[in-house]
Coordinates of C-alpha atoms and ligand atoms in Angstrom, one line a residue:
M824 CA 90.6 107.6 -19.8
A825 CA 89.3 106.7 -23.3
L826 CA 90.7 109.0 -26.0
T827 CA 87.7 108.8 -28.3
N828 CA 83.9 108.9 -28.5
N829 CA 83.9 106.4 -31.4
Q830 CA 81.4 103.9 -30.1
H831 CA 82.7 101.0 -32.3
V832 CA 86.1 101.5 -30.7
L833 CA 84.7 101.8 -27.2
D834 CA 82.5 98.7 -27.5
W835 CA 85.4 96.6 -28.8
V836 CA 87.8 97.8 -26.0
A837 CA 85.1 97.0 -23.4
E838 CA 84.8 93.5 -25.0
M839 CA 88.5 93.1 -24.7
E840 CA 88.4 94.1 -21.1
A841 CA 85.6 91.7 -20.3
L842 CA 87.6 88.9 -22.1
M843 CA 91.1 89.4 -20.7
T844 CA 90.2 91.1 -17.4
P845 CA 93.2 93.4 -17.0
D846 CA 93.7 95.2 -13.7
A847 CA 93.6 98.5 -15.6
T848 CA 93.4 99.9 -19.1
I849 CA 95.7 102.7 -20.4
W850 CA 95.0 104.5 -23.7
I851 CA 98.2 105.4 -25.6
D852 CA 98.0 109.0 -26.7
G853 CA 101.5 109.1 -28.3
S854 CA 102.7 111.9 -26.0
E855 CA 106.4 112.0 -25.0
G856 CA 105.5 112.2 -21.3
Q857 CA 103.5 109.0 -21.4
L858 CA 106.1 107.1 -23.4
R859 CA 108.8 108.3 -21.0
A860 CA 106.8 107.0 -18.0
L861 CA 106.4 103.6 -19.8
R862 CA 110.1 103.4 -20.5
E863 CA 110.9 104.1 -16.8
E864 CA 108.4 101.3 -15.8
A865 CA 110.2 98.9 -18.2
F866 CA 113.6 99.8 -16.7
R867 CA 112.2 99.2 -13.2
T868 CA 110.9 95.7 -14.0
G869 CA 113.9 94.8 -16.1
E870 CA 111.9 94.4 -19.3
M871 CA 114.3 96.8 -20.9
T872 CA 117.7 98.2 -20.1
E873 CA 118.6 101.8 -20.7
L874 CA 121.8 102.1 -22.8
N875 CA 124.6 104.6 -22.7
Q876 CA 122.7 107.9 -23.1
E877 CA 125.8 109.8 -24.3
K878 CA 126.6 107.4 -27.1
L879 CA 123.1 106.1 -27.9
P880 CA 120.6 108.7 -26.7
G881 CA 117.1 107.4 -26.2
C882 CA 118.2 103.8 -27.0
V883 CA 117.2 100.7 -25.0
L884 CA 117.9 97.0 -25.1
H885 CA 115.4 94.2 -24.8
H886 CA 115.7 90.4 -24.8
T887 CA 112.8 88.2 -25.8
A888 CA 112.3 84.7 -24.3
K889 CA 114.7 82.2 -25.8
N890 CA 111.9 80.3 -27.5
D891 CA 110.5 83.4 -29.1
V892 CA 112.9 84.9 -31.5
A893 CA 111.3 85.0 -35.0
R894 CA 108.1 84.9 -36.9
V895 CA 106.4 81.5 -36.6
E896 CA 105.1 80.6 -40.0
D897 CA 103.9 77.2 -38.9
R898 CA 101.7 78.8 -36.3
T899 CA 100.4 81.7 -38.5
F900 CA 96.9 81.2 -39.8
I901 CA 94.6 82.9 -42.3
C902 CA 91.1 82.1 -41.1
T903 CA 88.1 82.5 -43.5
K904 CA 84.7 80.8 -43.8
N905 CA 85.7 78.9 -46.9
K906 CA 89.0 77.0 -47.0
E907 CA 89.8 77.8 -50.7
D908 CA 89.8 81.5 -49.9
A909 CA 93.0 81.2 -47.9
A910 CA 94.6 77.8 -48.5
P911 CA 96.7 76.0 -49.6
I912 CA 99.7 78.2 -49.3
N913 CA 98.5 79.6 -46.0
N914 CA 97.7 77.5 -42.9
W915 CA 93.9 77.7 -42.7
M916 CA 91.2 77.0 -40.1
E917 CA 87.5 77.9 -40.3
T918 CA 86.9 81.3 -38.5
S919 CA 84.6 80.1 -35.7
E920 CA 86.6 77.0 -35.1
M921 CA 89.7 79.0 -34.6
K922 CA 87.9 81.5 -32.3
A923 CA 86.6 78.6 -30.2
K924 CA 90.1 77.2 -29.9
L925 CA 91.7 80.6 -28.9
L926 CA 89.1 82.1 -26.6
P927 CA 89.9 80.0 -23.6
L928 CA 93.6 81.0 -24.0
Y929 CA 92.6 84.7 -23.9
K930 CA 90.1 84.3 -21.0
G931 CA 91.4 86.2 -18.0
C932 CA 95.0 86.2 -19.4
M933 CA 95.6 89.9 -18.4
K934 CA 94.7 89.4 -14.7
G935 CA 97.3 91.3 -12.7
R936 CA 98.5 93.1 -15.8
I937 CA 97.7 96.4 -17.6
M938 CA 96.0 96.5 -21.0
Y939 CA 97.4 99.2 -23.3
V940 CA 95.1 100.4 -26.1
I941 CA 97.2 101.6 -29.0
P942 CA 95.4 103.6 -31.8
Y943 CA 97.7 103.7 -34.8
C944 CA 97.7 104.8 -38.4
M945 CA 99.4 102.9 -41.2
G946 CA 100.5 105.6 -43.7
P947 CA 100.8 109.4 -43.1
V948 CA 97.9 110.8 -41.0
G949 CA 95.6 112.6 -43.5
S950 CA 96.5 110.4 -46.5
P951 CA 93.4 109.0 -48.3
F952 CA 95.4 105.8 -48.5
S953 CA 96.2 105.4 -44.8
K954 CA 94.3 103.0 -42.6
V955 CA 93.8 102.8 -38.9
G956 CA 94.3 99.9 -36.5
I957 CA 93.8 99.6 -32.8
E958 CA 96.0 97.1 -30.9
V959 CA 95.4 96.0 -27.3
T960 CA 98.4 94.5 -25.6
D961 CA 99.8 93.7 -22.2
S962 CA 103.4 94.5 -23.4
I963 CA 105.2 97.8 -22.9
Y964 CA 107.7 96.6 -25.4
V965 CA 104.9 96.4 -28.0
V966 CA 103.7 99.9 -27.1
L967 CA 107.2 101.4 -27.5
N968 CA 107.9 99.5 -30.8
M969 CA 104.5 100.5 -32.2
D970 CA 105.3 104.1 -31.4
I971 CA 108.4 103.9 -33.6
M972 CA 106.9 101.7 -36.4
T973 CA 103.6 103.5 -36.8
R974 CA 101.9 106.9 -36.2
V975 CA 100.5 106.3 -32.7
G976 CA 97.9 108.2 -30.7
V977 CA 95.4 110.9 -31.2
G978 CA 96.2 111.5 -34.8
A979 CA 95.2 108.0 -35.7
L980 CA 91.9 108.5 -33.9
R981 CA 91.4 111.7 -35.8
Q982 CA 92.0 109.8 -39.1
L983 CA 89.4 107.2 -38.0
G984 CA 86.6 109.6 -36.9
D985 CA 83.3 107.8 -36.2
S986 CA 84.1 105.0 -38.7
N987 CA 84.0 101.3 -37.9
D988 CA 86.7 100.7 -40.5
F989 CA 89.6 99.8 -38.3
V990 CA 91.6 96.6 -37.8
R991 CA 91.0 95.1 -34.4
G992 CA 94.3 93.6 -33.1
Q993 CA 94.3 91.7 -29.8
H994 CA 97.7 90.7 -28.5
A995 CA 98.5 89.0 -25.2
K996 CA 101.8 87.7 -24.0
A997 CA 100.0 85.1 -21.9
D998 CA 102.7 82.6 -20.8
I999 CA 104.9 82.9 -24.0
D1000 CA 104.1 79.3 -24.4
A1001 CA 105.4 78.1 -27.7
E1002 CA 102.9 75.2 -27.8
N1003 CA 100.0 77.6 -27.6
R1004 CA 101.5 80.4 -29.8
Y1005 CA 99.1 81.6 -32.5
I1006 CA 99.3 84.5 -35.0
V1007 CA 95.9 84.5 -36.6
Q1008 CA 94.4 86.8 -39.3
F1009 CA 90.7 87.0 -40.0
P1010 CA 90.7 89.1 -43.2
E1011 CA 86.9 88.9 -43.6
E1012 CA 86.5 90.6 -40.2
N1013 CA 89.5 93.0 -40.2
A1014 CA 90.8 91.2 -37.1
I1015 CA 94.1 89.9 -35.8
W1016 CA 94.6 87.6 -32.8
S1017 CA 98.1 87.1 -31.5
I1018 CA 98.9 85.1 -28.3
N1019 CA 101.9 83.7 -26.4
S1020 CA 104.6 85.6 -28.2
G1021 CA 106.5 88.8 -27.5
Y1022 CA 108.7 88.8 -30.7
G1023 CA 108.3 91.8 -33.1
G1024 CA 106.9 90.2 -36.3
N1025 CA 104.3 88.3 -34.3
V1026 CA 103.2 91.1 -32.0
L1027 CA 103.7 94.5 -33.8
L1028 CA 100.4 93.9 -35.4
G1029 CA 100.6 96.9 -37.7
K1030 CA 103.5 95.3 -39.7
K1031 CA 103.2 91.9 -41.3
C1032 CA 99.7 91.0 -39.9
F1033 CA 97.9 94.2 -40.9
A1034 CA 100.1 96.0 -43.6
L1035 CA 100.6 92.8 -45.6
R1036 CA 98.2 90.0 -44.7
I1037 CA 95.0 92.0 -43.9
A1038 CA 95.9 94.8 -46.3
S1039 CA 96.6 92.5 -49.3
Y1040 CA 93.0 91.2 -48.9
Q1041 CA 91.7 94.8 -48.5
G1042 CA 93.7 95.7 -51.7
K1043 CA 92.1 92.9 -53.6
K1044 CA 88.6 94.0 -52.6
E1045 CA 89.3 97.7 -53.1
G1046 CA 91.5 97.7 -56.2
W1047 CA 95.0 98.5 -54.8
M1048 CA 98.1 96.5 -53.8
A1049 CA 99.9 95.8 -50.5
E1050 CA 103.3 94.4 -51.3
H1051 CA 106.4 93.2 -49.5
M1052 CA 108.5 95.8 -51.3
L1053 CA 111.0 98.5 -50.5
I1054 CA 110.6 101.9 -52.2
L1055 CA 113.5 104.0 -53.3
G1056 CA 114.1 107.2 -55.3
I1057 CA 117.0 107.9 -57.6
E1058 CA 117.5 111.6 -58.1
G1059 CA 119.4 112.6 -61.2
P1060 CA 121.7 115.6 -61.6
D1061 CA 118.7 117.6 -63.1
G1062 CA 116.8 117.1 -59.8
D1063 CA 114.2 114.7 -61.3
T1064 CA 113.6 111.6 -59.1
K1065 CA 112.4 108.3 -60.4
Y1066 CA 111.0 105.7 -58.0
I1067 CA 111.5 102.0 -57.9
T1068 CA 109.8 99.3 -55.7
A1069 CA 111.5 96.0 -55.1
A1070 CA 110.4 92.7 -53.6
F1071 CA 112.9 90.2 -52.1
P1072 CA 112.3 87.4 -49.7
S1073 CA 113.1 88.2 -46.0
A1074 CA 116.8 88.6 -45.3
C1075 CA 117.9 89.2 -48.9
G1076 CA 119.0 92.8 -48.4
K1077 CA 115.9 95.0 -48.9
T1078 CA 117.0 97.5 -46.2
N1079 CA 120.5 97.6 -47.8
L1080 CA 119.1 98.3 -51.2
A1081 CA 116.6 100.9 -50.0
M1082 CA 119.5 102.8 -48.3
L1083 CA 122.2 102.3 -50.8
I1084 CA 125.1 104.8 -51.2
P1085 CA 125.7 105.6 -54.9
P1086 CA 129.1 104.5 -56.2
E1087 CA 131.6 107.3 -56.9
I1088 CA 130.9 107.4 -60.7
Y1089 CA 127.3 108.4 -60.0
A1090 CA 127.9 110.4 -56.9
K1091 CA 130.3 112.7 -58.7
Q1092 CA 127.7 113.4 -61.4
G1093 CA 125.2 114.4 -58.7
Y1094 CA 123.0 111.3 -58.4
K1095 CA 121.4 110.7 -55.0
V1096 CA 119.4 107.8 -53.6
W1097 CA 116.5 108.4 -51.3
T1098 CA 114.7 105.9 -49.1
V1099 CA 110.9 105.9 -48.9
G1100 CA 110.5 102.4 -47.4
D1101 CA 112.5 99.3 -46.7
D1102 CA 109.8 96.6 -46.3
I1103 CA 106.2 97.4 -47.3
A1104 CA 104.6 99.4 -50.2
W1105 CA 100.9 100.2 -50.5
M1106 CA 100.2 101.1 -54.1
H1107 CA 97.2 102.9 -55.7
I1108 CA 96.3 104.1 -59.1
G1109 CA 96.6 107.9 -59.1
E1110 CA 94.4 110.4 -61.0
D1111 CA 96.9 110.5 -63.8
G1112 CA 96.6 106.7 -64.2
R1113 CA 100.0 105.9 -62.9
L1114 CA 100.8 103.7 -59.9
Y1115 CA 101.7 105.5 -56.6
A1116 CA 103.3 104.0 -53.6
I1117 CA 103.3 105.0 -49.9
N1118 CA 105.2 103.3 -47.1
P1119 CA 102.6 102.5 -44.4
E1120 CA 105.3 102.3 -41.8
N1121 CA 107.1 105.0 -39.8
G1122 CA 110.3 103.2 -38.8
F1123 CA 112.6 100.3 -39.7
F1124 CA 112.5 96.9 -38.0
G1125 CA 115.8 95.7 -39.4
V1126 CA 118.1 92.7 -39.0
A1127 CA 121.1 93.9 -37.0
P1128 CA 123.8 91.3 -37.8
G1129 CA 125.8 92.3 -40.9
T1130 CA 124.9 95.9 -40.6
N1131 CA 128.0 98.0 -40.5
E1132 CA 129.7 101.2 -41.7
K1133 CA 130.5 99.5 -45.0
S1134 CA 127.3 97.4 -45.8
N1135 CA 124.8 100.1 -44.7
P1136 CA 126.1 103.2 -43.1
N1137 CA 122.7 104.9 -43.4
A1138 CA 121.0 102.1 -41.4
L1139 CA 123.8 102.2 -38.8
H1140 CA 123.3 106.0 -38.3
T1141 CA 119.6 105.5 -38.2
T1142 CA 120.0 103.3 -35.1
M1143 CA 122.1 105.8 -33.1
K1144 CA 119.2 107.4 -31.3
G1145 CA 115.7 106.6 -30.1
T1146 CA 116.2 102.9 -31.1
I1147 CA 115.0 99.7 -29.5
F1148 CA 117.6 96.8 -29.9
T1149 CA 116.2 93.3 -29.5
N1150 CA 118.4 90.2 -28.9
V1151 CA 121.7 91.9 -29.7
A1152 CA 124.7 91.5 -27.4
H1153 CA 125.2 94.0 -24.6
N1154 CA 128.6 95.6 -24.5
L1155 CA 129.1 95.9 -20.7
D1156 CA 132.4 97.9 -21.2
D1157 CA 130.5 101.0 -22.2
N1158 CA 126.8 100.0 -22.0
T1159 CA 126.3 99.9 -25.7
V1160 CA 125.4 97.1 -28.1
W1161 CA 127.3 94.7 -30.4
W1162 CA 126.4 92.2 -33.1
E1163 CA 128.3 89.9 -35.5
G1164 CA 129.5 92.0 -38.5
L1165 CA 129.3 95.3 -36.7
D1166 CA 133.1 95.4 -36.5
K1167 CA 135.9 93.0 -35.9
N1168 CA 136.1 94.0 -32.3
P1169 CA 133.7 92.2 -30.1
P1170 CA 133.6 93.5 -26.5
E1171 CA 135.6 91.7 -23.8
N1172 CA 133.1 92.3 -21.2
A1173 CA 129.8 91.3 -22.8
Q1174 CA 126.4 89.7 -22.2
E1175 CA 125.3 87.5 -25.1
W1176 CA 121.7 87.9 -26.3
T1177 CA 120.4 85.3 -23.8
G1178 CA 121.7 87.4 -20.9
V1179 CA 124.7 85.1 -20.1
P1180 CA 127.9 87.1 -19.2
V1181 CA 130.8 86.2 -21.5
N1182 CA 134.1 87.4 -22.7
G1183 CA 133.0 88.3 -26.2
K1184 CA 136.4 88.0 -27.8
E1185 CA 136.9 84.4 -26.6
Y1186 CA 133.3 83.5 -27.2
V1187 CA 133.5 84.7 -30.8
A1188 CA 136.8 82.8 -31.3
N1189 CA 135.0 79.7 -30.1
G1190 CA 132.6 80.1 -33.0
G1191 CA 129.6 81.2 -30.9
K1192 CA 127.3 84.0 -31.7
L1193 CA 126.9 87.0 -29.3
A1194 CA 123.8 88.3 -31.0
H1195 CA 120.9 86.2 -32.2
P1196 CA 121.1 85.9 -36.0
N1197 CA 117.6 87.4 -36.2
S1198 CA 118.4 90.2 -33.7
R1199 CA 116.8 93.5 -34.6
F1200 CA 116.8 97.2 -34.4
T1201 CA 113.6 99.3 -34.3
A1202 CA 114.6 102.7 -35.5
P1203 CA 112.6 105.8 -36.3
A1204 CA 112.5 106.6 -40.0
E1205 CA 113.1 110.3 -39.3
N1206 CA 116.7 109.4 -38.1
C1207 CA 117.6 108.1 -41.6
P1208 CA 120.1 110.4 -43.3
C1209 CA 118.7 109.4 -46.8
L1210 CA 115.0 109.6 -45.9
S1211 CA 113.1 110.9 -48.9
K1212 CA 111.4 114.3 -48.6
E1213 CA 108.3 112.5 -50.0
F1214 CA 108.2 110.1 -47.1
N1215 CA 105.1 111.8 -45.6
N1216 CA 103.6 112.8 -49.0
P1217 CA 99.9 111.7 -48.6
N1218 CA 99.7 110.8 -52.3
G1219 CA 102.8 108.7 -52.4
V1220 CA 105.4 108.6 -55.1
P1221 CA 104.9 107.4 -58.8
V1222 CA 106.5 104.1 -59.5
T1223 CA 108.6 103.8 -62.7
A1224 CA 109.9 100.3 -62.2
M1225 CA 109.2 97.2 -60.1
V1226 CA 111.8 94.7 -59.3
F1227 CA 111.6 91.1 -58.1
G1228 CA 114.6 89.2 -56.9
G1229 CA 115.9 86.2 -55.1
R1230 CA 119.1 84.4 -54.1
R1231 CA 120.0 82.1 -57.0
A1232 CA 123.5 80.7 -57.3
K1233 CA 123.2 79.9 -61.0
T1234 CA 119.9 80.2 -62.7
A1235 CA 118.8 83.9 -62.8
P1236 CA 121.0 86.4 -64.5
L1237 CA 122.1 89.7 -62.9
V1238 CA 119.1 91.4 -64.4
Y1239 CA 116.4 90.9 -67.0
Q1240 CA 113.3 92.8 -68.0
S1241 CA 109.9 91.1 -68.5
F1242 CA 108.3 91.4 -72.0
N1243 CA 105.2 93.1 -70.6
W1244 CA 103.1 93.3 -67.4
E1245 CA 101.5 89.9 -67.8
H1246 CA 104.9 88.2 -68.3
G1247 CA 106.2 90.3 -65.3
V1248 CA 103.4 88.8 -63.2
Y1249 CA 104.7 85.3 -64.2
V1250 CA 108.2 86.4 -63.3
G1251 CA 107.0 87.5 -59.8
S1252 CA 105.0 84.4 -59.3
A1253 CA 108.0 82.3 -60.2
M1254 CA 110.3 84.0 -57.6
A1255 CA 112.5 81.7 -55.7
S1256 CA 115.4 81.9 -53.3
E1257 CA 118.0 79.4 -52.3
T1258 CA 118.2 78.7 -48.6
T1259 CA 121.9 78.0 -48.4
A1260 CA 125.1 79.4 -49.9
A1261 CA 126.2 76.7 -52.4
A1262 CA 129.4 74.7 -51.9
T1263 CA 131.6 74.2 -55.1
G1264 CA 129.3 73.8 -58.0
A1265 CA 126.4 72.7 -55.9
V1266 CA 123.1 74.6 -55.8
G1267 CA 121.2 75.4 -52.6
V1268 CA 117.7 74.4 -51.7
V1269 CA 115.1 76.4 -53.6
R1270 CA 112.1 77.8 -51.9
R1271 CA 109.4 79.3 -54.1
D1272 CA 108.3 82.6 -52.7
P1273 CA 105.9 84.3 -55.2
M1274 CA 106.4 88.1 -55.1
A1275 CA 108.2 87.5 -51.7
M1276 CA 104.6 87.2 -50.3
R1277 CA 104.5 83.5 -49.5
P1278 CA 104.3 84.2 -45.7
F1279 CA 102.3 87.4 -46.0
C1280 CA 99.5 87.0 -48.6
G1281 CA 96.2 87.2 -46.7
Y1282 CA 94.1 85.2 -49.3
N1283 CA 94.3 82.5 -52.0
M1284 CA 97.6 82.8 -53.9
G1285 CA 95.9 82.1 -57.2
D1286 CA 93.4 85.0 -56.6
Y1287 CA 96.4 87.1 -55.7
F1288 CA 98.0 86.5 -59.1
A1289 CA 94.7 87.3 -60.7
H1290 CA 94.6 90.6 -58.8
W1291 CA 98.1 91.5 -60.2
L1292 CA 96.8 90.8 -63.7
E1293 CA 93.7 92.9 -63.1
M1294 CA 95.9 95.8 -61.9
G1295 CA 98.0 95.6 -65.0
K1296 CA 94.8 95.8 -67.2
K1297 CA 93.7 99.0 -65.3
L1298 CA 97.2 100.5 -65.6
G1299 CA 97.6 99.8 -69.3
D1300 CA 100.5 101.5 -70.9
K1301 CA 101.1 103.5 -67.6
A1302 CA 102.1 100.4 -65.8
P1303 CA 105.6 100.3 -64.3
K1304 CA 108.1 98.1 -66.1
I1305 CA 108.9 94.9 -64.3
F1306 CA 112.4 93.5 -63.8
H1307 CA 114.1 90.6 -62.1
V1308 CA 117.5 90.8 -60.4
N1309 CA 119.9 88.3 -58.8
W1310 CA 122.8 89.8 -56.9
F1311 CA 123.9 86.4 -55.6
R1312 CA 125.4 84.4 -58.6
T1313 CA 128.4 82.5 -57.5
D1314 CA 131.6 81.2 -59.2
D1315 CA 132.8 77.6 -59.1
E1316 CA 134.2 78.2 -55.7
G1317 CA 130.9 79.4 -54.3
H1318 CA 132.0 83.1 -54.1
F1319 CA 129.6 85.9 -55.0
I1320 CA 130.6 87.4 -58.4
W1321 CA 128.8 90.7 -58.3
P1322 CA 130.0 93.1 -55.5
G1323 CA 126.4 94.1 -54.5
F1324 CA 125.6 96.8 -52.0
G1325 CA 126.0 100.3 -53.5
D1326 CA 127.1 98.9 -56.8
N1327 CA 123.6 97.5 -57.3
M1328 CA 122.8 101.0 -58.4
R1329 CA 124.6 100.2 -61.7
V1330 CA 121.9 97.7 -62.4
L1331 CA 119.1 100.1 -61.3
M1332 CA 120.5 102.7 -63.7
W1333 CA 120.1 100.2 -66.6
M1334 CA 116.5 99.7 -65.6
L1335 CA 115.8 103.4 -65.6
A1336 CA 117.5 103.8 -69.0
R1337 CA 115.2 101.0 -70.3
C1338 CA 112.1 102.7 -68.9
E1339 CA 113.1 105.9 -70.7
G1340 CA 113.8 104.0 -73.9
K1341 CA 117.4 105.1 -73.9
V1342 CA 119.1 101.7 -74.2
D1343 CA 118.6 98.5 -76.2
A1344 CA 118.5 95.0 -74.9
V1345 CA 119.0 91.4 -76.1
E1346 CA 115.8 89.4 -76.4
T1347 CA 116.2 85.9 -74.8
P1348 CA 113.6 83.2 -74.0
I1349 CA 113.3 84.5 -70.4
G1350 CA 113.0 88.3 -71.2
Y1351 CA 115.2 91.2 -72.2
V1352 CA 118.8 91.0 -70.9
P1353 CA 121.2 93.9 -71.1
K1354 CA 124.1 94.0 -73.6
A1355 CA 127.1 93.5 -71.3
E1356 CA 128.6 96.9 -72.2
D1357 CA 125.4 98.7 -71.0
I1358 CA 126.1 97.8 -67.4
N1359 CA 128.5 100.5 -66.2
I1360 CA 131.5 98.9 -64.5
E1361 CA 133.8 101.9 -64.4
G1362 CA 135.7 101.9 -61.2
L1363 CA 134.8 98.3 -60.2
D1364 CA 137.8 96.2 -59.2
G1365 CA 138.0 92.8 -60.7
I1366 CA 134.9 93.0 -62.9
T1367 CA 135.5 92.9 -66.6
L1368 CA 133.2 92.9 -69.6
D1369 CA 133.6 89.1 -69.6
T1370 CA 132.5 88.9 -66.0
V1371 CA 129.3 90.8 -66.8
K1372 CA 128.7 88.5 -69.8
G1373 CA 128.9 85.6 -67.5
L1374 CA 126.5 87.2 -65.0
L1375 CA 124.0 87.8 -67.8
D1376 CA 124.2 84.3 -69.2
V1377 CA 121.0 82.3 -69.5
D1378 CA 121.4 78.5 -69.2
K1379 CA 118.4 76.9 -70.9
N1380 CA 118.7 73.6 -69.1
L1381 CA 118.6 75.3 -65.7
W1382 CA 115.7 77.3 -66.8
L1383 CA 113.8 74.3 -68.0
E1384 CA 114.3 72.8 -64.5
D1385 CA 113.1 76.1 -63.0
V1386 CA 109.9 76.0 -65.1
K1387 CA 109.2 72.5 -63.6
G1388 CA 109.4 74.1 -60.1
V1389 CA 107.0 76.8 -61.1
E1390 CA 104.6 74.2 -62.5
E1391 CA 104.7 72.3 -59.2
L1392 CA 103.9 75.5 -57.4
Y1393 CA 101.0 76.2 -59.7
D1394 CA 99.7 72.7 -59.3
M1395 CA 99.9 73.0 -55.6
I1396 CA 98.0 76.3 -55.6
G1397 CA 95.4 74.6 -57.9
S1398 CA 92.5 75.8 -60.0
R1399 CA 92.6 79.4 -59.1
V1400 CA 95.9 80.0 -60.9
P1401 CA 94.9 82.3 -63.8
A1402 CA 94.9 80.7 -67.3
E1403 CA 97.1 83.6 -68.5
L1404 CA 99.9 82.5 -66.1
R1405 CA 99.6 78.9 -67.2
K1406 CA 100.0 80.2 -70.8
Q1407 CA 103.0 82.3 -69.8
L1408 CA 104.6 79.2 -68.3
S1409 CA 104.0 77.0 -71.4
D1410 CA 105.1 79.8 -73.8
L1411 CA 108.4 80.1 -71.7
R1412 CA 108.9 76.4 -71.9
D1413 CA 108.4 76.5 -75.7
R1414 CA 110.9 79.3 -76.1
L1415 CA 113.4 77.5 -74.0
S1416 CA 113.0 74.2 -75.9
K1417 CA 113.5 75.8 -79.3
Ligands
LIG2510 C1 110.6 89.9 -42.5 C2 110.8 91.2 -41.9 O1 110.7 88.9 -41.8 O2 110.7 92.2 -42.6 O3 110.3 89.9 -43.7 O4 110.9 91.3 -40.6
LIG2511 MN1 110.0 91.8 -44.5

């Protein structure tokens, strides 16, 4: 039975029924009873496996098709009327042309299946910054994941009221045919079409498709920002909490930074770190003129391999109940899960992620992988031991500092601060990450990933840079300070020099001291770099003042090379790159050439 009288919603759902002709339609109300019944149904069909309910209460395991294990950037499109509004960084096709191509794939594709209608809210229900989506899908896996990642059910419909302002998301598994897989955003129509995939990032339409691609476009139109950023709070001994947002390309440790455990030197003074979000921030200018961030999500869709008691105990504990594991290994000894890097003790009696039974120990010894490298956990935010008490604050948290970062073996120093907002936007636009760990002396392949939004910006990247500049003008002297970090500098043998993980807090503390005007810095051509003695290394094994000096060093020749890479990116984006950023680039080149 329909859960709403909203005629816009009812009409659209009727249109979806007529298009995909499911045998039945079920509206998801978000009640525990309904979700339990869906879980039971998924166990019955084998879509999911119930795990050991004593060790992992409420947890389940799912395997995707072998050809469907990650986001598919080459099959992801932003469709607009005019090409320049989305291209050239995005794949583009004209809106009606794409629809004509996809409609035959959707026609009748739910025959013999059930269509689930999921009303969901991105952001806390009741927040003026939250937005509603409705996703139709033929996948119970999608329903159960959406229930963790977003606020699903009647609350979302309450937030929507009679409005037509909701994102229409149509997902169908169809035949999981990789040749006909499409993830398509129509930002001008608030619509998302996803077909032939069952993998998280492609089918949980609230996440990348809505909360970044569609929302970034909405933000440009409405004067706010949707960013690929974690949000964390550092609470001082006096109880005051300062918030930092940070953008890193996928798989560069956002979840680990968002949930970091303070090193002893800070913990003993009473510092605490709180997680507001690990992947996406929606940011608005508040009544006091400052920038405020909410996390539109309600859970964590994290990469499992490498997560362990040492790297991220908070994430590990978050996955201990009510979690969906996807493409990890099944430990058949005790009906739990395992992944590379969980511990050094792979199960003897295991099933690798493809479902093949193996002796895990021998298998690992042979160099194989039990879990897929992109295997995931979908875990409720409320499980997180360090979840911020502001998580559900409808107004969000005020942002003191913003951080950009990438994986650079040599070029970028451990940390530097931009001269001002405009220069900070240049720094974000120039973000890059190396795709491989370097062998001795060698440097990996650099992929430019502006603001970590390359796969997620829902419109022209030049216009997106202009929007950042515009926001800076509105914020004026209330704008957060902008920094850049690099945890990944390597020595001549290719080993990481900086210990990373919890010790990254030492760098965040320098940033906060800068924001409060409590510490000086050295002016270099690229920005303000710390004096080595201002990075606290007390209690750090093997890191001396000289190590820090090395980590902060700026090699002008490498930077001149880097500027060339940014220029190539700007040339590729074309005429919509703002003149202010071209000027920033040439000023940087001049400073480096002096
Ligand atoms: C990503 C993710 O791919 O968060 O960035 O899943
Ligand atoms: Mn991400």
